[in-house]
Amino acid sequence: MSKSTSNSDFIADANLPLSMTVEDHWLCETFVVDRDRTGYQYSILGNRYTPMHNPDIPPSSSTARHSEARAVSLVFLHAGGMVKESFEPVIKLLFKEHRENEMRSGVRVVVKEAWSIECPNHGSSAAFNTFTIRKRPALSWSFLDYAEAAHVFLTNKPGGHDLSTRNLVLIGQSLGAHIIPFIAQMSPKLSIHSIVLAEPSLSLPCHERNMAMKVFSETSLCKHNIWESRDAVRRHFETYRISKHWSRDARETFLENGIVEDPVLCSFGFKGVRLACSREQEASMYVSVAEDDEGYDLLAGLYASDIPVHYLYDPNPPSLLAFFLPAWFSCKGLRPDTVNPVQGGHMFFQSNPQHTAKAIGKTLRHERSSSAVAAKTVARM
């Protein structure tokens, strides 16, 4: 059972949540980093999830072990067309089953909280930024818009929380993974504990990547985007070739947060609903990925850095995406710290939240060996 409250009348106070939801396992607060405060062109929305019982250091029978606990804040970045709430089934499992993760040395990595940041033209953020978005050509959107928005959110104390002082674990899915190498090099620098990349479209510019993004764009442009009711959306998502493989929780979460009423359509007497992110804007972001000539170099820089980088990937990808695997596993002679297969297709966060949470827990337990540390040092020389 959940209870929601709204503080929409108090948005001007940056420390108050826009809304709050209490469930058995967590407290979810939605915070707004307002454009009037930052000077950034859009207001940026993000959810903060905290377990209902969340001491700074979980109880332990050994006082000595307390000093070996390291609190981390997870930061989720969603795929194109998705919403900040799309990670909730995975976050729920992480809080329940993978909140304490012990490294080989005995250090416990403790998940203190999870944040999920929304691209300004997706989900409830799109409604929040409606009038600003309407002034912009739909085909001018880029993945860099999401990268910049996420960095602005993280560096402007959402809800009064100074994330610059916290150990951040950046976790990105698809487009959300693609932007992480860009976020990591933006100033001011973030305190990044580790990075988890789930199937970004990072590679050297090539025909295969262009074709993959062409298919992604065409899929966005051709998908159903208006329905007569939310029940009609539900029926559609139960049979649509992509979403039919998602868990029921994932579909219901998207139905609640990725589908909106359209005031323009309502003005014509149509009482239906539509996708929050327009098809043209989503397609434009994939086109920008095809034009990216910088991300792969930034990925190589991450692999050579002190930041542990982990990959989650579908072990049985369609041919369209299979060519990315060698580029992910070896980037200019450099490799990620771990690679972790997760069954469930490209959208395994939605189709297989159990195994996805387990894989993320595995990355949190990972500790670099002395030989791996030495190899990274050599790579930077």
Short mmCIF file of C-alpha atoms in Angstrom, two decimals:
data_model
loop_
_atom_site.label_atom_id
_atom_site.label_comp_id
_atom_site.label_asym_id
_atom_site.label_seq_id
_atom_site.Cartn_x
_atom_site.Cartn_y
_atom_site.Cartn_z
CA MET A 1 0.00 0.00 0.00
CA SER A 2 1.41 3.40 -0.89
CA LYS A 3 0.54 6.93 0.05
CA SER A 4 1.38 9.91 -2.14
CA THR A 5 1.44 13.56 -1.22
CA SER A 6 2.22 16.57 -3.38
CA ASN A 7 4.12 19.75 -2.69
CA SER A 8 3.59 21.25 -6.13
CA ASP A 9 2.63 24.61 -4.56
CA PHE A 10 6.10 24.87 -3.03
CA ILE A 11 8.35 24.14 -6.00
CA ALA A 12 10.24 27.39 -5.39
CA ASP A 13 11.76 25.83 -2.27
CA ALA A 14 14.47 23.59 -3.72
CA ASN A 15 14.66 21.51 -0.53
CA LEU A 16 11.04 20.36 -0.62
CA PRO A 17 10.04 17.34 -2.73
CA LEU A 18 7.58 17.86 -5.56
CA SER A 19 5.90 14.63 -4.45
CA MET A 20 6.43 11.85 -1.94
CA THR A 21 5.42 8.18 -2.01
CA VAL A 22 5.68 5.85 0.98
CA GLU A 23 5.70 2.09 0.45
CA ASP A 24 6.56 -0.86 2.65
CA HIS A 25 10.13 -1.05 1.36
CA TRP A 26 11.06 2.57 0.58
CA LEU A 27 10.39 6.26 0.63
CA CYS A 28 10.39 7.86 -2.83
CA GLU A 29 10.79 11.63 -3.11
CA THR A 30 10.71 13.54 -6.40
CA PHE A 31 12.93 16.62 -6.46
CA VAL A 32 13.14 19.40 -9.02
CA VAL A 33 16.32 21.26 -9.89
CA ASP A 34 14.57 24.34 -11.23
CA ARG A 35 15.83 26.22 -14.30
CA ASP A 36 15.36 29.55 -12.50
CA ARG A 37 17.95 28.47 -9.93
CA THR A 38 20.55 26.96 -12.27
CA GLY A 39 20.22 28.99 -15.44
CA TYR A 40 19.92 25.72 -17.37
CA GLN A 41 17.21 25.80 -20.06
CA TYR A 42 15.06 23.05 -18.49
CA SER A 43 13.91 22.03 -15.03
CA ILE A 44 15.24 18.58 -14.18
CA LEU A 45 13.33 15.97 -12.19
CA GLY A 46 14.82 13.08 -10.27
CA ASN A 47 13.57 10.52 -7.77
CA ARG A 48 15.39 9.69 -4.54
CA TYR A 49 14.67 6.25 -3.07
CA THR A 50 15.68 5.42 0.48
CA PRO A 51 14.99 2.19 2.38
CA MET A 52 12.47 2.60 5.18
CA HIS A 53 15.14 1.48 7.68
CA ASN A 54 18.31 3.22 6.61
CA PRO A 55 20.95 3.92 9.27
CA ASP A 56 24.17 5.39 7.91
CA ILE A 57 25.94 2.13 8.74
CA PRO A 58 23.79 -1.01 9.03
CA PRO A 59 23.91 -2.79 12.40
CA SER A 60 26.74 -5.23 12.91
CA SER A 61 27.83 -7.36 15.83
CA SER A 62 31.41 -6.20 15.37
CA THR A 63 32.38 -2.60 16.13
CA ALA A 64 35.53 -3.08 14.08
CA ARG A 65 33.50 -3.99 11.02
CA HIS A 66 31.67 -0.66 11.20
CA SER A 67 34.84 1.14 10.09
CA GLU A 68 34.99 -1.13 7.04
CA ALA A 69 31.61 -0.09 5.65
CA ARG A 70 31.42 2.22 2.64
CA ALA A 71 28.09 3.88 1.82
CA VAL A 72 27.29 4.42 -1.85
CA SER A 73 24.53 6.27 -3.68
CA LEU A 74 23.25 4.60 -6.85
CA VAL A 75 22.41 6.92 -9.76
CA PHE A 76 20.25 5.46 -12.54
CA LEU A 77 20.02 6.89 -16.07
CA HIS A 78 17.25 5.53 -18.28
CA ALA A 79 17.06 4.33 -21.88
CA GLY A 80 15.59 6.39 -24.70
CA GLY A 81 11.80 6.64 -24.47
CA MET A 82 11.76 5.40 -20.87
CA VAL A 83 11.18 7.20 -17.56
CA LYS A 84 12.96 7.73 -14.26
CA GLU A 85 10.60 5.22 -12.57
CA SER A 86 11.56 2.44 -15.01
CA PHE A 87 14.24 1.16 -12.61
CA GLU A 88 11.88 0.68 -9.65
CA PRO A 89 11.55 -3.14 -9.96
CA VAL A 90 15.38 -3.41 -9.90
CA ILE A 91 15.82 -0.88 -7.08
CA LYS A 92 13.26 -2.76 -5.00
CA LEU A 93 15.30 -5.97 -5.37
CA LEU A 94 18.60 -4.20 -4.66
CA PHE A 95 17.22 -2.81 -1.39
CA LYS A 96 15.80 -6.20 -0.45
CA GLU A 97 18.59 -8.58 -1.49
CA HIS A 98 21.78 -6.65 -2.31
CA ARG A 99 21.94 -3.75 0.10
CA GLU A 100 25.11 -4.96 1.81
CA ASN A 101 27.82 -6.25 -0.50
CA GLU A 102 31.05 -7.56 0.97
CA MET A 103 34.28 -7.24 -0.98
CA ARG A 104 37.07 -9.78 -0.88
CA SER A 105 38.98 -7.62 1.63
CA GLY A 106 36.02 -7.59 4.03
CA VAL A 107 34.93 -4.03 3.23
CA ARG A 108 31.14 -3.80 3.00
CA VAL A 109 29.69 -1.62 0.27
CA VAL A 110 26.31 -0.46 1.58
CA VAL A 111 23.59 0.96 -0.67
CA LYS A 112 22.43 4.04 1.23
CA GLU A 113 20.06 5.44 -1.41
CA ALA A 114 19.22 5.35 -5.10
CA TRP A 115 18.57 8.28 -7.43
CA SER A 116 16.99 8.15 -10.88
CA ILE A 117 17.31 11.21 -13.13
CA GLU A 118 14.95 11.90 -16.01
CA CYS A 119 15.79 13.40 -19.38
CA PRO A 120 13.90 16.74 -19.59
CA ASN A 121 11.73 15.63 -22.55
CA HIS A 122 10.74 12.26 -21.06
CA GLY A 123 8.10 11.13 -18.55
CA SER A 124 6.71 13.65 -16.08
CA SER A 125 9.65 15.95 -16.89
CA ALA A 126 8.22 16.50 -20.38
CA ALA A 127 4.97 17.76 -18.86
CA PHE A 128 6.93 19.94 -16.44
CA ASN A 129 8.88 21.51 -19.34
CA THR A 130 6.01 21.58 -21.86
CA PHE A 131 6.14 25.22 -22.88
CA THR A 132 9.94 25.33 -23.19
CA ILE A 133 10.01 22.11 -25.21
CA ARG A 134 7.37 23.39 -27.64
CA LYS A 135 9.67 26.26 -28.63
CA ARG A 136 12.34 23.82 -29.80
CA PRO A 137 12.40 21.85 -33.09
CA ALA A 138 11.67 18.20 -32.33
CA LEU A 139 14.57 16.97 -34.48
CA SER A 140 17.18 19.07 -32.64
CA TRP A 141 17.35 16.83 -29.55
CA SER A 142 20.63 15.07 -28.76
CA PHE A 143 21.85 12.53 -26.21
CA LEU A 144 24.04 15.37 -24.94
CA ASP A 145 20.90 17.12 -23.67
CA TYR A 146 20.42 14.23 -21.25
CA ALA A 147 24.10 14.18 -20.28
CA GLU A 148 24.11 17.89 -19.48
CA ALA A 149 20.80 17.71 -17.60
CA ALA A 150 21.99 14.79 -15.44
CA HIS A 151 25.21 16.62 -14.56
CA VAL A 152 23.32 19.81 -13.67
CA PHE A 153 21.01 17.79 -11.42
CA LEU A 154 23.86 16.00 -9.64
CA THR A 155 25.86 19.17 -9.00
CA ASN A 156 23.04 21.42 -7.80
CA LYS A 157 22.04 19.80 -4.49
CA PRO A 158 18.61 18.34 -5.33
CA GLY A 159 16.44 18.57 -2.23
CA GLY A 160 19.42 20.06 -0.38
CA HIS A 161 21.38 16.80 -0.79
CA ASP A 162 25.03 17.53 -1.59
CA LEU A 163 25.83 14.66 -3.93
CA SER A 164 29.36 15.96 -4.48
CA THR A 165 30.25 14.50 -1.07
CA ARG A 166 28.85 11.02 -1.80
CA ASN A 167 30.29 7.93 -3.44
CA LEU A 168 28.25 7.68 -6.63
CA VAL A 169 27.65 4.51 -8.61
CA LEU A 170 26.50 5.59 -12.08
CA ILE A 171 24.25 2.97 -13.71
CA GLY A 172 23.03 3.56 -17.26
CA GLN A 173 20.78 1.60 -19.60
CA SER A 174 21.19 1.96 -23.38
CA LEU A 175 21.05 5.73 -24.07
CA GLY A 176 21.53 6.33 -20.34
CA ALA A 177 24.76 4.29 -20.50
CA HIS A 178 25.93 6.13 -23.61
CA ILE A 179 25.97 9.47 -21.75
CA ILE A 180 28.02 8.31 -18.75
CA PRO A 181 31.50 8.78 -20.32
CA PHE A 182 30.44 12.36 -21.11
CA ILE A 183 29.11 13.02 -17.60
CA ALA A 184 32.30 11.64 -16.03
CA GLN A 185 34.49 14.27 -17.72
CA MET A 186 32.21 17.28 -17.11
CA SER A 187 33.18 19.97 -14.60
CA PRO A 188 32.78 20.11 -11.71
CA LYS A 189 33.93 16.51 -11.43
CA LEU A 190 31.76 14.00 -9.59
CA SER A 191 32.97 11.60 -6.90
CA ILE A 192 32.40 8.36 -8.79
CA HIS A 193 32.82 5.09 -6.88
CA SER A 194 32.13 2.88 -9.91
CA ILE A 195 30.23 2.73 -13.20
CA VAL A 196 27.83 0.12 -14.58
CA LEU A 197 27.13 0.32 -18.33
CA ALA A 198 24.23 -1.67 -19.74
CA GLU A 199 24.49 -1.88 -23.52
CA PRO A 200 25.40 1.64 -24.66
CA SER A 201 25.82 2.26 -28.38
CA LEU A 202 29.47 3.19 -27.97
CA SER A 203 31.82 2.26 -30.80
CA LEU A 204 34.03 3.86 -33.39
CA PRO A 205 31.97 5.59 -36.08
CA CYS A 206 31.03 2.89 -38.58
CA HIS A 207 28.33 1.67 -40.95
CA GLU A 208 27.05 -0.93 -38.47
CA ARG A 209 26.46 1.65 -35.74
CA ASN A 210 24.71 3.93 -38.22
CA MET A 211 22.42 1.09 -39.27
CA ALA A 212 21.61 0.19 -35.64
CA MET A 213 20.67 3.80 -34.85
CA LYS A 214 18.68 4.02 -38.09
CA VAL A 215 16.58 1.04 -36.94
CA PHE A 216 16.19 2.55 -33.46
CA SER A 217 15.05 5.85 -34.99
CA GLU A 218 12.64 4.22 -37.41
CA THR A 219 11.20 2.08 -34.61
CA SER A 220 10.59 5.24 -32.58
CA LEU A 221 8.96 7.09 -35.46
CA CYS A 222 6.66 4.19 -36.36
CA LYS A 223 5.50 3.08 -32.91
CA HIS A 224 1.98 3.65 -31.62
CA ASN A 225 1.79 6.93 -29.72
CA ILE A 226 -1.91 7.79 -29.09
CA TRP A 227 -4.61 5.66 -27.44
CA GLU A 228 -8.21 6.20 -26.43
CA SER A 229 -7.58 5.14 -22.80
CA ARG A 230 -4.97 3.78 -20.42
CA ASP A 231 -6.63 0.37 -20.64
CA ALA A 232 -5.96 0.47 -24.37
CA VAL A 233 -2.31 1.27 -23.65
CA ARG A 234 -2.13 -1.68 -21.28
CA ARG A 235 -3.53 -4.06 -23.91
CA HIS A 236 -1.10 -2.70 -26.49
CA PHE A 237 1.94 -3.11 -24.24
CA GLU A 238 0.95 -6.70 -23.41
CA THR A 239 1.28 -7.64 -27.08
CA TYR A 240 3.83 -5.16 -28.51
CA ARG A 241 6.96 -7.03 -29.61
CA ILE A 242 9.27 -5.16 -27.22
CA SER A 243 7.21 -4.53 -24.09
CA LYS A 244 5.44 -7.91 -24.06
CA HIS A 245 8.64 -9.39 -22.64
CA TRP A 246 8.78 -6.93 -19.75
CA SER A 247 7.66 -7.89 -16.27
CA ARG A 248 4.13 -6.86 -15.34
CA ASP A 249 5.55 -4.38 -12.80
CA ALA A 250 7.69 -2.77 -15.50
CA ARG A 251 4.73 -2.35 -17.86
CA GLU A 252 2.51 -0.90 -15.14
CA THR A 253 5.26 1.49 -14.06
CA PHE A 254 5.61 2.78 -17.62
CA LEU A 255 1.85 3.02 -18.00
CA GLU A 256 1.67 5.21 -14.90
CA ASN A 257 4.64 7.46 -15.69
CA GLY A 258 5.35 7.35 -19.42
CA ILE A 259 1.80 7.99 -20.64
CA VAL A 260 0.16 11.41 -20.27
CA GLU A 261 -2.99 13.29 -21.15
CA ASP A 262 -2.45 15.83 -23.91
CA PRO A 263 -4.10 19.24 -23.38
CA VAL A 264 -3.87 19.96 -27.11
CA LEU A 265 -5.74 16.78 -27.98
CA CYS A 266 -8.24 17.51 -25.21
CA SER A 267 -8.94 20.91 -26.78
CA PHE A 268 -10.22 19.01 -29.83
CA GLY A 269 -12.51 16.93 -27.64
CA PHE A 270 -10.27 13.85 -27.70
CA LYS A 271 -9.97 12.38 -24.20
CA GLY A 272 -7.21 9.90 -25.00
CA VAL A 273 -3.59 9.65 -23.86
CA ARG A 274 -0.18 9.68 -25.54
CA LEU A 275 3.50 8.94 -25.00
CA ALA A 276 5.14 11.54 -22.77
CA CYS A 277 8.25 11.72 -24.99
CA SER A 278 7.41 12.45 -28.61
CA ARG A 279 8.47 9.94 -31.23
CA GLU A 280 10.36 12.59 -33.20
CA GLN A 281 12.38 13.76 -30.19
CA GLU A 282 13.36 10.21 -29.25
CA ALA A 283 14.35 9.42 -32.86
CA SER A 284 16.45 12.60 -32.99
CA MET A 285 18.44 11.45 -29.95
CA TYR A 286 19.32 8.18 -31.70
CA VAL A 287 20.43 10.09 -34.79
CA SER A 288 22.78 12.10 -32.56
CA VAL A 289 24.29 8.83 -31.27
CA ALA A 290 25.06 7.83 -34.87
CA GLU A 291 26.86 11.14 -35.30
CA ASP A 292 28.89 10.81 -32.08
CA ASP A 293 32.64 10.81 -32.77
CA GLU A 294 33.81 11.43 -29.19
CA GLY A 295 32.17 8.87 -26.90
CA TYR A 296 34.43 5.93 -27.75
CA ASP A 297 37.56 7.93 -26.90
CA LEU A 298 35.96 8.95 -23.61
CA LEU A 299 35.14 5.29 -22.91
CA ALA A 300 38.79 4.37 -23.41
CA GLY A 301 39.69 7.11 -20.94
CA LEU A 302 37.29 5.62 -18.40
CA TYR A 303 38.80 2.15 -18.85
CA ALA A 304 42.24 3.60 -18.13
CA SER A 305 41.07 5.59 -15.09
CA ASP A 306 40.91 4.79 -11.39
CA ILE A 307 37.12 4.31 -11.69
CA PRO A 308 36.01 0.66 -11.89
CA VAL A 309 33.83 0.13 -14.98
CA HIS A 310 31.49 -2.85 -15.34
CA TYR A 311 29.44 -4.06 -18.28
CA LEU A 312 26.04 -5.73 -18.26
CA TYR A 313 25.03 -7.23 -21.60
CA ASP A 314 22.57 -9.53 -23.32
CA PRO A 315 24.50 -12.75 -24.15
CA ASN A 316 22.17 -13.53 -27.08
CA PRO A 317 21.89 -10.22 -28.92
CA PRO A 318 20.27 -9.77 -32.33
CA SER A 319 22.73 -9.25 -35.17
CA LEU A 320 21.88 -5.55 -35.12
CA LEU A 321 23.54 -5.20 -31.69
CA ALA A 322 25.98 -8.12 -31.67
CA PHE A 323 28.70 -6.13 -33.43
CA PHE A 324 28.93 -3.78 -30.40
CA LEU A 325 30.18 -6.55 -28.08
CA PRO A 326 33.86 -6.61 -29.20
CA ALA A 327 33.96 -2.80 -28.99
CA TRP A 328 32.64 -2.90 -25.42
CA PHE A 329 34.93 -5.68 -24.21
CA SER A 330 38.10 -4.17 -25.66
CA CYS A 331 38.21 -0.41 -26.29
CA LYS A 332 41.49 0.62 -27.91
CA GLY A 333 43.24 -2.24 -26.12
CA LEU A 334 41.67 -1.42 -22.74
CA ARG A 335 39.07 -3.53 -20.95
CA PRO A 336 36.32 -3.00 -18.36
CA ASP A 337 36.83 -4.43 -14.89
CA THR A 338 34.07 -7.03 -15.32
CA VAL A 339 31.59 -8.15 -17.98
CA ASN A 340 28.34 -9.69 -16.76
CA PRO A 341 25.75 -11.41 -18.99
CA VAL A 342 22.08 -10.85 -18.18
CA GLN A 343 19.39 -12.78 -20.02
CA GLY A 344 16.36 -10.87 -21.24
CA GLY A 345 17.22 -8.99 -24.42
CA HIS A 346 18.37 -5.40 -24.77
CA MET A 347 15.79 -4.19 -22.22
CA PHE A 348 16.76 -6.68 -19.50
CA PHE A 349 16.20 -4.11 -16.73
CA GLN A 350 12.51 -4.37 -17.59
CA SER A 351 12.30 -8.02 -18.69
CA ASN A 352 14.56 -9.59 -16.06
CA PRO A 353 14.84 -7.34 -12.98
CA GLN A 354 15.85 -10.26 -10.72
CA HIS A 355 19.00 -11.15 -12.67
CA THR A 356 19.77 -7.49 -13.36
CA ALA A 357 19.76 -6.68 -9.64
CA LYS A 358 21.94 -9.72 -8.98
CA ALA A 359 24.46 -8.57 -11.61
CA ILE A 360 24.59 -5.06 -10.12
CA GLY A 361 25.14 -6.59 -6.66
CA LYS A 362 28.07 -8.52 -8.13
CA THR A 363 29.66 -5.31 -9.40
CA LEU A 364 29.29 -3.73 -5.96
CA ARG A 365 31.22 -6.64 -4.42
CA HIS A 366 34.01 -6.38 -6.97
CA GLU A 367 37.43 -5.27 -5.78
CA ARG A 368 40.38 -4.64 -8.06
CA SER A 369 43.34 -6.94 -7.63
CA SER A 370 46.84 -5.45 -7.23
CA SER A 371 47.72 -6.61 -10.75
CA ALA A 372 44.63 -4.85 -12.18
CA VAL A 373 45.57 -1.64 -10.34
CA ALA A 374 49.09 -1.88 -11.77
CA ALA A 375 47.75 -2.44 -15.29
CA LYS A 376 45.53 0.65 -15.03
CA THR A 377 48.54 2.68 -13.85
CA VAL A 378 50.57 1.55 -16.86
CA ALA A 379 47.67 2.37 -19.21
CA ARG A 380 47.65 5.97 -17.98
CA MET A 381 51.40 6.46 -18.52
#
